[in-house]
Short mmCIF file of C-alpha atoms in Angstrom, two decimals:
data_model
loop_
_atom_site.label_atom_id
_atom_site.label_comp_id
_atom_site.label_asym_id
_atom_site.label_seq_id
_atom_site.Cartn_x
_atom_site.Cartn_y
_atom_site.Cartn_z
CA UNK A 676 12.38 -50.02 -0.66
CA UNK A 677 11.23 -49.47 -4.20
CA UNK A 678 7.74 -49.06 -3.01
CA UNK A 679 8.69 -46.60 -0.50
CA UNK A 680 10.64 -44.31 -2.91
CA UNK A 681 7.74 -44.53 -5.17
CA UNK A 682 5.44 -43.34 -2.60
CA UNK A 683 7.78 -40.54 -1.81
CA UNK A 684 7.90 -39.62 -5.46
CA UNK A 685 4.11 -39.54 -5.85
CA UNK A 686 3.64 -37.23 -2.85
CA UNK A 687 6.50 -34.96 -4.13
CA UNK A 688 4.79 -34.86 -7.46
CA UNK A 689 1.50 -33.91 -5.63
CA UNK A 690 3.10 -31.10 -3.69
CA UNK A 691 4.72 -29.84 -6.79
CA UNK A 692 1.36 -29.66 -8.36
CA UNK A 693 -0.06 -27.86 -5.38
CA UNK A 694 2.93 -25.25 -5.79
CA UNK A 695 2.32 -24.76 -9.44
CA UNK A 696 -1.31 -24.36 -9.15
CA UNK A 697 -0.97 -21.43 -6.93
CA UNK A 698 2.09 -20.09 -9.01
CA UNK A 699 -0.27 -19.73 -12.00
CA UNK A 700 -2.08 -16.79 -10.30
CA UNK A 701 0.61 -14.23 -10.80
CA UNK A 702 -1.51 -11.06 -10.83
CA UNK A 703 -3.57 -12.33 -7.97
CA UNK A 704 -0.31 -12.90 -5.89
CA UNK A 705 0.86 -9.58 -6.73
CA UNK A 706 -2.47 -8.06 -5.55
CA UNK A 707 -2.10 -10.18 -2.42
CA UNK A 708 1.24 -8.85 -1.63
CA UNK A 709 0.16 -5.26 -2.09
CA UNK A 710 -2.85 -5.89 0.22
CA UNK A 711 -0.57 -7.64 2.84
CA UNK A 712 1.85 -4.73 2.75
CA UNK A 713 -0.90 -2.17 3.06
CA UNK A 714 -2.25 -3.96 6.15
CA UNK A 715 1.31 -4.36 7.42
CA UNK A 716 1.80 -0.62 7.36
CA UNK A 717 -1.34 0.20 9.21
CA UNK A 718 -0.72 -2.39 11.78
CA UNK A 719 2.94 -1.40 12.25
CA UNK A 720 2.00 2.24 13.20
CA UNK A 721 -0.78 1.03 15.63
CA UNK A 722 2.05 -1.26 17.26
CA UNK A 723 4.29 1.68 17.42
CA UNK A 724 1.67 3.57 19.41
CA UNK A 725 1.17 0.76 21.64
CA UNK A 726 4.79 0.05 22.35
CA UNK A 727 5.41 3.88 22.80
CA UNK A 728 2.84 3.78 25.63
CA UNK A 729 4.20 0.58 27.00
CA UNK A 730 7.83 -0.13 26.14
CA UNK A 731 8.86 -3.79 26.41
CA UNK A 732 5.08 -4.94 26.32
CA UNK A 733 4.96 -8.72 26.21
CA UNK A 734 8.78 -9.11 26.49
CA UNK A 735 9.25 -7.29 23.09
CA UNK A 736 11.00 -4.20 22.37
CA UNK A 737 9.60 -2.10 19.54
CA UNK A 738 11.73 -3.59 16.73
CA UNK A 739 10.69 -7.04 17.79
CA UNK A 740 6.93 -6.04 17.89
CA UNK A 741 7.28 -4.49 14.43
CA UNK A 742 9.00 -7.76 13.18
CA UNK A 743 6.02 -9.63 14.60
CA UNK A 744 3.58 -7.57 12.53
CA UNK A 745 5.40 -8.31 9.21
CA UNK A 746 5.77 -11.99 10.12
CA UNK A 747 2.11 -12.00 10.61
CA UNK A 748 1.47 -10.57 7.22
CA UNK A 749 3.99 -12.83 5.60
CA UNK A 750 2.54 -15.99 7.12
CA UNK A 751 -1.11 -15.16 6.84
CA UNK A 752 -1.48 -17.05 3.55
CA UNK A 753 1.11 -19.67 4.41
CA UNK A 754 -0.81 -20.71 7.41
CA UNK A 755 -4.27 -20.20 5.74
CA UNK A 756 -5.38 -18.19 8.55
CA UNK A 757 -8.13 -16.59 6.57
CA UNK A 758 -8.91 -19.68 4.65
CA UNK A 759 -8.09 -20.09 1.04
CA UNK A 760 -6.38 -23.49 1.33
CA UNK A 761 -7.41 -27.03 0.31
CA UNK A 762 -10.27 -27.29 2.65
CA UNK A 763 -12.94 -25.50 0.49
CA UNK A 764 -12.33 -27.90 -2.32
CA UNK A 765 -12.27 -31.11 -0.01
CA UNK A 766 -15.63 -30.02 1.51
CA UNK A 767 -16.97 -29.43 -2.02
CA UNK A 768 -15.94 -32.95 -3.00
CA UNK A 769 -17.51 -34.36 0.19
CA UNK A 770 -20.79 -32.48 -0.65
CA UNK A 771 -20.88 -33.60 -4.13
CA UNK A 772 -20.03 -37.11 -3.50
CA UNK A 773 -16.88 -37.01 -5.57
CA UNK A 774 -14.97 -38.08 -2.38
CA UNK A 775 -16.21 -41.66 -3.21
CA UNK A 776 -13.91 -41.62 -6.19
CA UNK A 777 -11.09 -40.29 -4.14
CA UNK A 778 -11.46 -43.07 -1.58
CA UNK A 779 -11.11 -45.69 -4.37
CA UNK A 780 -7.72 -44.37 -5.29
CA UNK A 781 -4.71 -46.23 -4.05
CA UNK A 782 -3.32 -43.27 -2.12
CA UNK A 783 -4.15 -42.12 1.37
CA UNK A 784 -6.68 -39.24 1.61
CA UNK A 785 -5.02 -37.36 4.45
CA UNK A 786 -1.37 -37.76 3.09
CA UNK A 787 -2.59 -36.79 -0.36
CA UNK A 788 -4.12 -33.43 0.86
CA UNK A 789 -1.09 -32.80 3.21
CA UNK A 790 1.28 -32.97 0.16
CA UNK A 791 -0.88 -30.57 -1.92
CA UNK A 792 -1.06 -28.15 1.19
CA UNK A 793 2.67 -28.45 1.64
CA UNK A 794 3.25 -27.38 -2.02
CA UNK A 795 0.72 -24.53 -1.64
CA UNK A 796 2.36 -23.26 1.59
CA UNK A 797 5.79 -23.30 0.04
CA UNK A 798 4.56 -21.06 -2.85
CA UNK A 799 2.76 -18.70 -0.51
CA UNK A 800 5.90 -18.37 1.61
CA UNK A 801 8.03 -17.40 -1.50
CA UNK A 802 5.27 -15.56 -3.38
CA UNK A 803 3.60 -13.64 -0.57
CA UNK A 804 5.79 -13.98 2.37
CA UNK A 805 9.10 -12.59 1.28
CA UNK A 806 7.99 -9.37 -0.36
CA UNK A 807 6.02 -7.73 2.40
CA UNK A 808 8.95 -8.71 4.80
CA UNK A 809 11.34 -6.88 2.50
CA UNK A 810 9.04 -3.73 2.31
CA UNK A 811 8.68 -4.02 6.14
CA UNK A 812 12.49 -4.05 6.68
CA UNK A 813 13.09 -1.11 4.32
CA UNK A 814 10.48 1.12 6.06
CA UNK A 815 11.04 0.04 9.74
CA UNK A 816 13.79 -1.03 11.94
CA UNK A 817 13.33 -4.79 12.21
CA UNK A 818 14.76 -7.43 14.48
CA UNK A 819 16.22 -9.76 11.80
CA UNK A 820 18.23 -12.73 12.81
CA UNK A 821 21.94 -12.44 11.83
CA UNK A 822 22.82 -16.18 12.55
CA UNK A 823 21.90 -18.29 9.43
CA UNK A 824 21.03 -21.22 11.87
CA UNK A 825 18.37 -18.95 13.39
CA UNK A 826 16.79 -18.47 9.94
CA UNK A 827 16.73 -22.39 9.59
CA UNK A 828 15.29 -22.81 12.97
CA UNK A 829 12.55 -20.46 11.89
CA UNK A 830 11.98 -22.29 8.63
CA UNK A 831 11.59 -25.54 10.57
CA UNK A 832 8.99 -23.96 12.99
CA UNK A 833 7.13 -22.64 9.90
CA UNK A 834 7.12 -26.02 8.35
CA UNK A 835 5.71 -27.65 11.55
CA UNK A 836 3.18 -24.84 11.82
CA UNK A 837 1.97 -25.60 8.41
CA UNK A 838 1.41 -29.25 9.30
CA UNK A 839 -0.50 -28.18 12.47
CA UNK A 840 -2.48 -25.75 10.40
CA UNK A 841 -3.25 -28.52 7.88
CA UNK A 842 -4.34 -31.04 10.57
CA UNK A 843 -6.82 -28.41 11.90
CA UNK A 844 -8.31 -27.64 8.57
CA UNK A 845 -8.43 -31.44 7.60
CA UNK A 846 -10.66 -31.92 10.74
CA UNK A 847 -12.75 -28.93 9.78
CA UNK A 848 -13.14 -30.24 6.21
CA UNK A 849 -14.21 -33.83 7.37
CA UNK A 850 -17.13 -32.15 9.41
CA UNK A 851 -18.75 -31.80 6.06
CA UNK A 852 -19.57 -35.60 6.07
CA UNK A 853 -21.84 -34.83 8.83
CA UNK A 854 -23.06 -31.20 8.09
CA UNK A 855 -23.12 -31.37 4.39
CA UNK A 856 -22.35 -27.58 4.46
CA UNK A 857 -18.91 -26.40 5.59
CA UNK A 858 -19.50 -22.69 5.70
CA UNK A 859 -20.37 -22.39 9.48
CA UNK A 860 -17.44 -24.69 10.75
CA UNK A 861 -15.03 -23.02 8.18
CA UNK A 862 -16.07 -19.57 9.69
CA UNK A 863 -15.57 -20.62 13.30
CA UNK A 864 -12.15 -22.28 12.48
CA UNK A 865 -11.10 -19.10 10.77
CA UNK A 866 -12.16 -16.98 13.75
CA UNK A 867 -10.31 -19.25 16.23
CA UNK A 868 -7.41 -19.12 14.01
CA UNK A 869 -6.95 -15.34 13.62
CA UNK A 870 -7.65 -14.90 17.33
CA UNK A 871 -5.51 -17.66 18.89
CA UNK A 872 -2.65 -17.65 16.54
CA UNK A 873 -1.46 -14.10 17.61
CA UNK A 874 -2.60 -12.51 14.30
CA UNK A 875 -4.81 -9.92 16.18
CA UNK A 876 -2.15 -9.18 18.74
CA UNK A 877 0.83 -11.32 20.01
CA UNK A 878 -0.42 -13.74 22.41
CA UNK A 879 2.00 -12.74 25.12
CA UNK A 880 0.28 -9.32 25.26
CA UNK A 881 -3.03 -11.09 26.04
CA UNK A 882 -3.89 -10.47 29.79
CA UNK A 883 -3.68 -13.25 32.43
CA UNK A 884 -5.24 -16.49 32.02
CA UNK A 885 -6.44 -15.91 28.49
CA UNK A 886 -2.98 -15.35 27.49
CA UNK A 887 -1.89 -18.75 28.97
CA UNK A 888 -4.75 -20.58 27.40
CA UNK A 889 -4.22 -18.96 24.17
CA UNK A 890 -0.46 -19.97 24.09
CA UNK A 891 -1.31 -23.67 25.01
CA UNK A 892 -3.75 -24.17 22.16
CA UNK A 893 -2.66 -25.46 18.77
CA UNK A 894 -3.16 -22.26 16.85
CA UNK A 895 -0.12 -20.85 18.66
CA UNK A 896 1.91 -23.07 16.66
CA UNK A 897 0.98 -21.15 13.50
CA UNK A 898 2.29 -17.78 14.13
CA UNK A 899 3.29 -17.16 17.61
CA UNK A 900 5.79 -20.08 17.86
CA UNK A 901 7.49 -19.41 14.49
CA UNK A 902 7.53 -15.59 15.25
CA UNK A 903 9.28 -16.37 18.57
CA UNK A 904 11.73 -18.66 17.12
CA UNK A 905 12.60 -15.95 14.42
CA UNK A 906 12.97 -13.36 17.33
CA UNK A 907 15.45 -15.78 19.07
CA UNK A 908 13.05 -16.20 22.01
CA UNK A 909 13.71 -19.92 22.01
CA UNK A 910 17.28 -21.41 22.02
CA UNK A 911 18.97 -24.54 23.06
CA UNK A 912 16.66 -26.93 25.08
CA UNK A 913 13.91 -24.54 24.96
CA UNK A 914 13.92 -24.60 21.18
CA UNK A 915 13.64 -28.21 21.24
CA UNK A 916 10.72 -28.09 23.76
CA UNK A 917 8.96 -25.57 21.23
CA UNK A 918 9.41 -27.96 18.49
CA UNK A 919 8.00 -30.78 20.61
CA UNK A 920 5.09 -28.57 21.35
CA UNK A 921 4.42 -28.11 17.67
CA UNK A 922 5.02 -31.95 16.93
CA UNK A 923 2.87 -32.81 19.77
CA UNK A 924 -0.13 -30.89 18.42
CA UNK A 925 0.46 -32.17 14.90
CA UNK A 926 0.50 -35.74 15.82
CA UNK A 927 -2.54 -35.44 17.96
CA UNK A 928 -4.44 -33.61 15.39
CA UNK A 929 -3.26 -35.78 12.58
CA UNK A 930 -4.30 -38.90 14.50
CA UNK A 931 -7.65 -37.36 15.24
CA UNK A 932 -8.02 -36.63 11.65
CA UNK A 933 -7.22 -40.29 10.81
CA UNK A 934 -9.87 -41.61 13.19
CA UNK A 935 -12.48 -39.23 11.92
CA UNK A 936 -11.59 -40.24 8.36
CA UNK A 937 -12.11 -43.88 9.22
CA UNK A 938 -15.41 -43.10 10.70
CA UNK A 939 -16.41 -40.86 7.92
CA UNK A 940 -15.38 -43.40 5.23
CA UNK A 941 -17.70 -45.89 6.68
CA UNK A 942 -20.46 -43.47 6.52
CA UNK A 943 -19.89 -43.13 2.80
CA UNK A 944 -20.31 -46.84 2.35
CA UNK A 945 -23.56 -46.81 4.40
CA UNK A 946 -24.89 -44.00 2.19
CA UNK A 947 -24.27 -46.18 -0.75
CA UNK A 948 -21.47 -43.94 -2.08
CA UNK B 851 -34.65 -12.12 -4.81
CA UNK B 852 -31.45 -12.93 -3.08
CA UNK B 853 -33.21 -11.88 0.14
CA UNK B 854 -35.94 -14.47 -0.42
CA UNK B 855 -33.29 -17.23 -1.20
CA UNK B 856 -31.37 -16.37 2.01
CA UNK B 857 -34.62 -16.53 4.07
CA UNK B 858 -35.29 -20.08 2.81
CA UNK B 859 -32.69 -21.22 5.24
CA UNK B 860 -33.51 -19.10 8.21
CA UNK B 861 -31.17 -20.90 10.57
CA UNK B 862 -28.22 -20.73 8.24
CA UNK B 863 -29.02 -16.86 7.75
CA UNK B 864 -29.06 -16.40 11.53
CA UNK B 865 -25.73 -18.10 11.78
CA UNK B 866 -23.89 -16.30 8.95
CA UNK B 867 -25.35 -12.95 10.31
CA UNK B 868 -23.98 -13.91 13.83
CA UNK B 869 -20.68 -15.02 12.25
CA UNK B 870 -20.39 -11.86 10.44
CA UNK B 871 -21.03 -9.92 13.67
CA UNK B 872 -18.30 -11.93 15.37
CA UNK B 873 -15.72 -11.56 12.65
CA UNK B 874 -16.01 -7.73 12.86
CA UNK B 875 -16.22 -7.93 16.66
CA UNK B 876 -12.75 -9.28 16.59
CA UNK B 877 -11.30 -6.06 15.16
CA UNK B 878 -12.77 -4.30 18.25
CA UNK B 879 -11.57 -7.06 20.41
CA UNK B 880 -7.97 -6.28 19.28
CA UNK B 881 -8.58 -2.64 20.50
CA UNK B 882 -9.91 -3.81 23.75
CA UNK B 883 -7.02 -6.19 24.40
CA UNK B 884 -4.63 -3.18 23.58
CA UNK B 885 -6.58 -1.19 26.24
CA UNK B 886 -6.24 -3.91 28.77
CA UNK B 887 -2.58 -2.97 28.61
CA UNK B 888 -2.58 0.84 28.19
CA UNK B 889 -4.97 3.73 29.07
CA UNK B 890 -4.20 5.71 25.90
CA UNK B 891 -3.24 4.88 22.24
CA UNK B 892 -1.82 7.75 20.20
CA UNK B 893 -3.17 10.14 22.94
CA UNK B 894 -6.73 9.03 22.68
CA UNK B 895 -8.83 7.15 25.17
CA UNK B 896 -10.86 3.99 24.59
CA UNK B 897 -14.23 5.78 24.33
CA UNK B 898 -12.79 8.25 21.63
CA UNK B 899 -11.33 5.43 19.65
CA UNK B 900 -14.57 3.64 19.96
CA UNK B 901 -16.30 6.72 18.29
CA UNK B 902 -13.91 6.62 15.33
CA UNK B 903 -14.29 2.83 15.09
CA UNK B 904 -18.04 2.92 15.22
CA UNK B 905 -18.37 5.78 12.77
CA UNK B 906 -16.02 4.06 10.29
CA UNK B 907 -17.43 0.62 10.89
CA UNK B 908 -21.11 1.60 10.48
CA UNK B 909 -20.31 3.52 7.31
CA UNK B 910 -18.29 0.66 5.88
CA UNK B 911 -20.99 -1.93 6.85
CA UNK B 912 -23.81 0.06 5.07
CA UNK B 913 -21.70 0.25 1.79
CA UNK B 914 -20.66 -3.44 2.28
CA UNK B 915 -24.44 -4.32 2.62
CA UNK B 916 -25.27 -2.35 -0.57
CA UNK B 917 -22.38 -3.36 -2.71
CA UNK B 918 -20.11 -5.89 -1.01
CA UNK B 919 -20.57 -8.18 -4.00
CA UNK B 920 -18.68 -5.72 -6.33
CA UNK B 921 -15.63 -7.71 -5.82
CA UNK B 922 -17.03 -10.54 -7.68
CA UNK B 923 -16.93 -8.56 -10.82
CA UNK B 924 -13.41 -9.67 -11.67
CA UNK B 925 -14.67 -13.37 -11.74
CA UNK B 926 -17.58 -12.32 -13.92
CA UNK B 927 -15.22 -10.69 -16.43
CA UNK B 928 -13.11 -13.78 -16.35
CA UNK B 929 -15.66 -16.34 -16.88
CA UNK B 930 -17.86 -14.24 -19.24
CA UNK B 931 -21.06 -14.26 -17.08
CA UNK B 932 -20.90 -10.45 -17.25
CA UNK B 933 -22.51 -10.66 -20.73
CA UNK B 934 -25.79 -11.91 -19.19
CA UNK B 935 -25.96 -8.60 -17.26
CA UNK B 936 -25.07 -6.39 -20.28
CA UNK B 937 -28.28 -7.75 -22.21
CA UNK B 938 -30.66 -6.95 -19.42
CA UNK B 939 -32.58 -3.61 -19.48
CA UNK B 940 -31.15 -2.66 -15.96
CA UNK B 941 -28.01 -0.64 -15.32
CA UNK B 942 -25.23 -3.10 -15.02
CA UNK B 943 -23.74 -1.56 -11.73
CA UNK B 944 -27.20 -2.07 -9.97
CA UNK B 945 -27.01 -5.82 -11.04
CA UNK B 946 -23.49 -6.33 -10.09
CA UNK B 947 -24.20 -4.62 -6.56
CA UNK B 948 -27.42 -6.75 -6.15
CA UNK B 949 -25.73 -9.96 -7.14
CA UNK B 950 -25.86 -12.23 -4.21
CA UNK B 951 -27.09 -9.39 -2.06
CA UNK B 952 -26.11 -10.64 1.40
CA UNK B 953 -28.54 -9.28 4.14
CA UNK B 954 -26.33 -11.34 6.56
CA UNK B 955 -23.83 -8.61 6.25
CA UNK B 956 -26.19 -6.64 8.38
CA UNK B 957 -24.08 -8.17 11.16
CA UNK B 958 -21.27 -5.68 10.41
CA UNK B 959 -23.55 -2.68 10.52
CA UNK B 960 -25.06 -4.01 13.92
CA UNK B 961 -21.51 -4.17 15.23
CA UNK B 962 -20.66 -0.72 14.24
CA UNK B 963 -23.83 0.82 15.56
CA UNK B 964 -23.30 -1.03 18.82
CA UNK B 965 -19.74 0.49 19.31
CA UNK B 966 -20.86 3.93 18.12
CA UNK B 967 -23.67 3.84 20.67
CA UNK B 968 -21.30 2.87 23.47
CA UNK B 969 -19.02 5.57 22.65
CA UNK B 970 -21.71 8.17 22.41
CA UNK B 971 -23.04 7.10 25.84
CA UNK B 972 -19.65 7.27 27.57
CA UNK B 973 -18.12 10.29 25.89
CA UNK B 974 -18.47 13.56 27.51
CA UNK B 975 -19.29 15.76 24.37
CA UNK B 976 -20.07 19.53 24.41
CA UNK B 977 -23.31 18.87 22.24
CA UNK B 978 -24.24 21.67 19.83
CA UNK B 979 -27.03 21.35 17.06
CA UNK B 980 -24.17 21.26 14.50
CA UNK B 981 -22.56 18.42 16.24
CA UNK B 982 -25.71 16.46 16.53
CA UNK B 983 -26.41 16.96 12.79
CA UNK B 984 -22.85 15.74 12.12
CA UNK B 985 -23.42 12.12 13.22
CA UNK B 986 -25.98 11.09 10.70
CA UNK B 987 -24.22 13.21 8.15
CA UNK B 988 -20.96 11.56 8.78
CA UNK B 989 -22.48 7.95 8.44
CA UNK B 990 -24.15 8.88 5.30
CA UNK B 991 -21.16 10.67 3.61
CA UNK B 992 -18.96 7.99 4.88
CA UNK B 993 -20.86 5.06 3.10
CA UNK B 994 -20.76 7.42 0.03
CA UNK B 995 -17.03 7.70 0.13
CA UNK B 996 -16.59 4.00 0.62
CA UNK B 997 -19.11 3.32 -2.06
CA UNK B 998 -16.98 5.49 -4.56
CA UNK B 999 -13.86 3.55 -3.67
CA UNK B 1000 -15.71 0.33 -4.15
CA UNK B 1001 -17.08 1.28 -7.55
CA UNK B 1002 -13.56 2.61 -8.60
CA UNK B 1003 -12.26 -0.71 -7.46
CA UNK B 1004 -14.71 -2.58 -9.66
CA UNK B 1005 -13.82 -0.43 -12.60
CA UNK B 1006 -10.26 -1.30 -12.08
CA UNK B 1007 -11.18 -4.92 -12.11
CA UNK B 1008 -12.04 -4.70 -15.89
CA UNK B 1009 -8.42 -3.89 -16.40
CA UNK B 1010 -6.87 -6.45 -13.87
CA UNK B 1011 -9.29 -9.30 -13.62
CA UNK B 1012 -7.21 -11.12 -11.00
CA UNK B 1013 -6.54 -8.35 -8.78
CA UNK B 1014 -9.61 -8.21 -6.50
CA UNK B 1015 -7.38 -8.00 -3.55
CA UNK B 1016 -6.05 -4.73 -4.48
CA UNK B 1017 -9.59 -3.51 -3.85
CA UNK B 1018 -9.51 -4.89 -0.41
CA UNK B 1019 -6.38 -2.92 0.46
CA UNK B 1020 -8.39 0.39 0.03
CA UNK B 1021 -11.82 -0.82 1.35
CA UNK B 1022 -10.92 -3.17 4.32
CA UNK B 1023 -7.63 -1.48 4.74
CA UNK B 1024 -9.08 1.99 4.64
CA UNK B 1025 -11.67 0.88 7.28
CA UNK B 1026 -8.94 -0.51 9.59
CA UNK B 1027 -6.83 2.74 9.19
CA UNK B 1028 -9.87 4.93 10.11
CA UNK B 1029 -10.47 2.89 13.26
CA UNK B 1030 -7.36 4.30 14.96
CA UNK B 1031 -6.88 8.09 15.57
CA UNK B 1032 -4.65 9.99 12.96
CA UNK B 1033 -2.02 10.72 15.63
CA UNK B 1034 -0.96 6.95 15.32
CA UNK B 1035 0.03 7.44 11.74
CA UNK B 1036 2.90 9.49 10.06
CA UNK B 1037 2.10 12.87 8.68
CA UNK B 1038 2.66 11.55 5.09
CA UNK B 1039 0.12 8.82 5.51
CA UNK B 1040 -2.35 11.29 7.04
CA UNK B 1041 -1.74 13.63 4.08
CA UNK B 1042 -2.30 10.71 1.76
CA UNK B 1043 -5.67 9.79 3.07
CA UNK B 1044 -6.73 13.52 3.22
CA UNK B 1045 -5.58 14.94 -0.17
CA UNK B 1046 -4.92 11.99 -2.46
CA UNK B 1047 -7.66 9.33 -1.45
CA UNK B 1048 -9.74 11.37 0.82
CA UNK B 1049 -10.68 8.60 3.21
CA UNK B 1050 -10.23 10.98 6.18
CA UNK B 1051 -13.57 12.62 5.42
CA UNK B 1052 -15.31 9.37 6.33
CA UNK B 1053 -14.70 9.96 9.99
CA UNK B 1054 -11.62 11.41 11.07
CA UNK B 1055 -12.19 15.04 10.04
CA UNK B 1056 -15.97 15.30 10.97
CA UNK B 1057 -15.42 13.19 14.26
CA UNK B 1058 -12.56 15.08 15.47
CA UNK B 1059 -14.62 18.24 15.20
CA UNK B 1060 -17.41 16.54 17.30
CA UNK B 1061 -14.72 15.47 19.72
CA UNK B 1062 -13.32 18.99 19.78
CA UNK B 1063 -9.86 17.83 18.92
CA UNK B 1064 -7.57 19.41 16.37
CA UNK B 1065 -6.76 17.59 13.14
CA UNK B 1066 -3.08 16.83 12.84
CA UNK B 1067 -2.68 18.82 9.52
CA UNK B 1068 -4.01 22.43 10.55
CA UNK B 1069 -7.03 22.36 8.37
CA UNK B 1070 -9.61 25.20 8.98
CA UNK B 1071 -12.55 24.21 10.85
CA UNK B 1072 -15.17 24.52 8.11
CA UNK B 1073 -13.36 21.40 6.33
CA UNK B 1074 -15.32 19.35 8.95
CA UNK B 1075 -18.56 20.25 6.82
CA UNK B 1076 -17.10 19.35 3.55
CA UNK B 1077 -17.77 15.53 3.53
CA UNK B 1078 -21.11 15.80 1.40
CA UNK B 1079 -19.00 17.64 -1.36
CA UNK B 1080 -15.97 15.10 -1.17
CA UNK B 1081 -18.52 12.12 -1.33
CA UNK B 1082 -20.51 13.76 -4.23
CA UNK B 1083 -17.14 14.54 -6.22
CA UNK B 1084 -15.70 11.07 -5.57
CA UNK B 1085 -18.93 9.30 -6.56
CA UNK B 1086 -18.88 11.23 -9.83
CA UNK B 1087 -15.25 10.31 -10.41
CA UNK B 1088 -15.92 6.67 -9.57
CA UNK B 1089 -19.06 6.80 -11.82
CA UNK B 1090 -16.81 7.98 -14.67
CA UNK B 1091 -14.25 5.31 -13.97
CA UNK B 1092 -16.99 2.76 -14.08
CA UNK B 1093 -18.28 3.95 -17.47
CA UNK B 1094 -14.70 3.89 -19.00
CA UNK B 1095 -14.15 0.38 -17.62
CA UNK B 1096 -17.43 -0.86 -18.93
CA UNK B 1097 -16.86 0.48 -22.42
CA UNK B 1098 -13.35 -1.05 -22.56
CA UNK B 1099 -14.88 -4.59 -21.63
CA UNK B 1100 -14.33 -7.12 -24.27
CA UNK B 1101 -16.23 -10.34 -23.59
CA UNK B 1102 -14.06 -13.54 -23.42
CA UNK B 1103 -16.25 -14.97 -26.03
CA UNK B 1104 -16.49 -18.23 -24.28
#
């Protein structure tokens, strides 16, 4: 039991460090909020034009579509959809060989980075998620949940989304063991992330089979799913199924990351560290 | 020099150029996805929006190609490496712009030109010599206007070293805004980008003249021919801001 609480405290401290590290950049955060707000405004008006033309598109009314825009701006950095998470640093450590030192440490590589990323995500949610949402709700008529439980349900969906996002980026970063340069994979992952998360356009507006595929892929857990939970599209058993979808992808991808980590670690030894 | 260093890894260059093309293509993919559901957006058809998109995208891409590295200035001010540039006998602005010159950014220009070409082929325009002349003029002045915004943004970074993202709001954000017709936005927003930060002169005003559509603010027709003037004034102002910024620069001393 002592060991377990010790572990927990260690990872909580790591997460705290991740939080504080991003909290240091106050001006950068303000600048980011400004940019997210400008993009939110531009996108909101294009969505109004789209929903004026086709009311009820994708099962959303106009207020819900606009809420989706601002949720997207708010969650953009939380989910690291455009990069900017831990993966750049991990890739650099793999490339430079510093990773050998990390592997000596008596902590688990994957759990360590997950903890820092959770800390980062929490800061981004507070620092860059709340303000654009507030501006959005002042300028437009948004569909905000009135039931506090729905807000809690949304926060849980965001947490699960961050874990899925982490597990994808962990896999991407580990590719550096073989490629030595992470730029290409990072860019592909970023493209897939923006396209399949719903950042470009809600996934239920995607036509036909493309929409069905997009909704089944792990990236939909990053924005589409939390947004739908926020908008009250999933309740009761359906909500549990939605969480199961997120947990399923998180478990599968985390396991894949663990296996890849084991293979990669053996490679480090072969190279002579 | 940066071109040669890029060409040392040809495959990597090709991949990043293609990647850039793909990144920008996603913007247009979003518009195509919208048009899979509707026939018109803000009263405009897909080819018309493609025309606006291609014009802004190409102008933006040209500026990005020439000075996309300007947003690194904040970092240079922070870590003190700007000093190295100050002692060289070449204008600082040219050095900052050429720093890590990325020919791979050509992908953005290619994408813009492709969409613009598609629009010009599909659109049924009543061509006059003036309208033909307007196309190259629009691209040239458009990239001049974007360049002014970029330089002004870089000058701002002398003050706020950590605020590179504010610049993105005006450059990337401006480009995104101009990709949609002005009818999509509120009158106040249209006024803002016409009279305050005159991004509308990049493509909206000249392009709507070519398309034969009225500008939502009742401007006289001759305004369509003012982009060169607007670009020149903006560039002069941005140059002034840059000089002021550079003069206020105090090295970190590290």
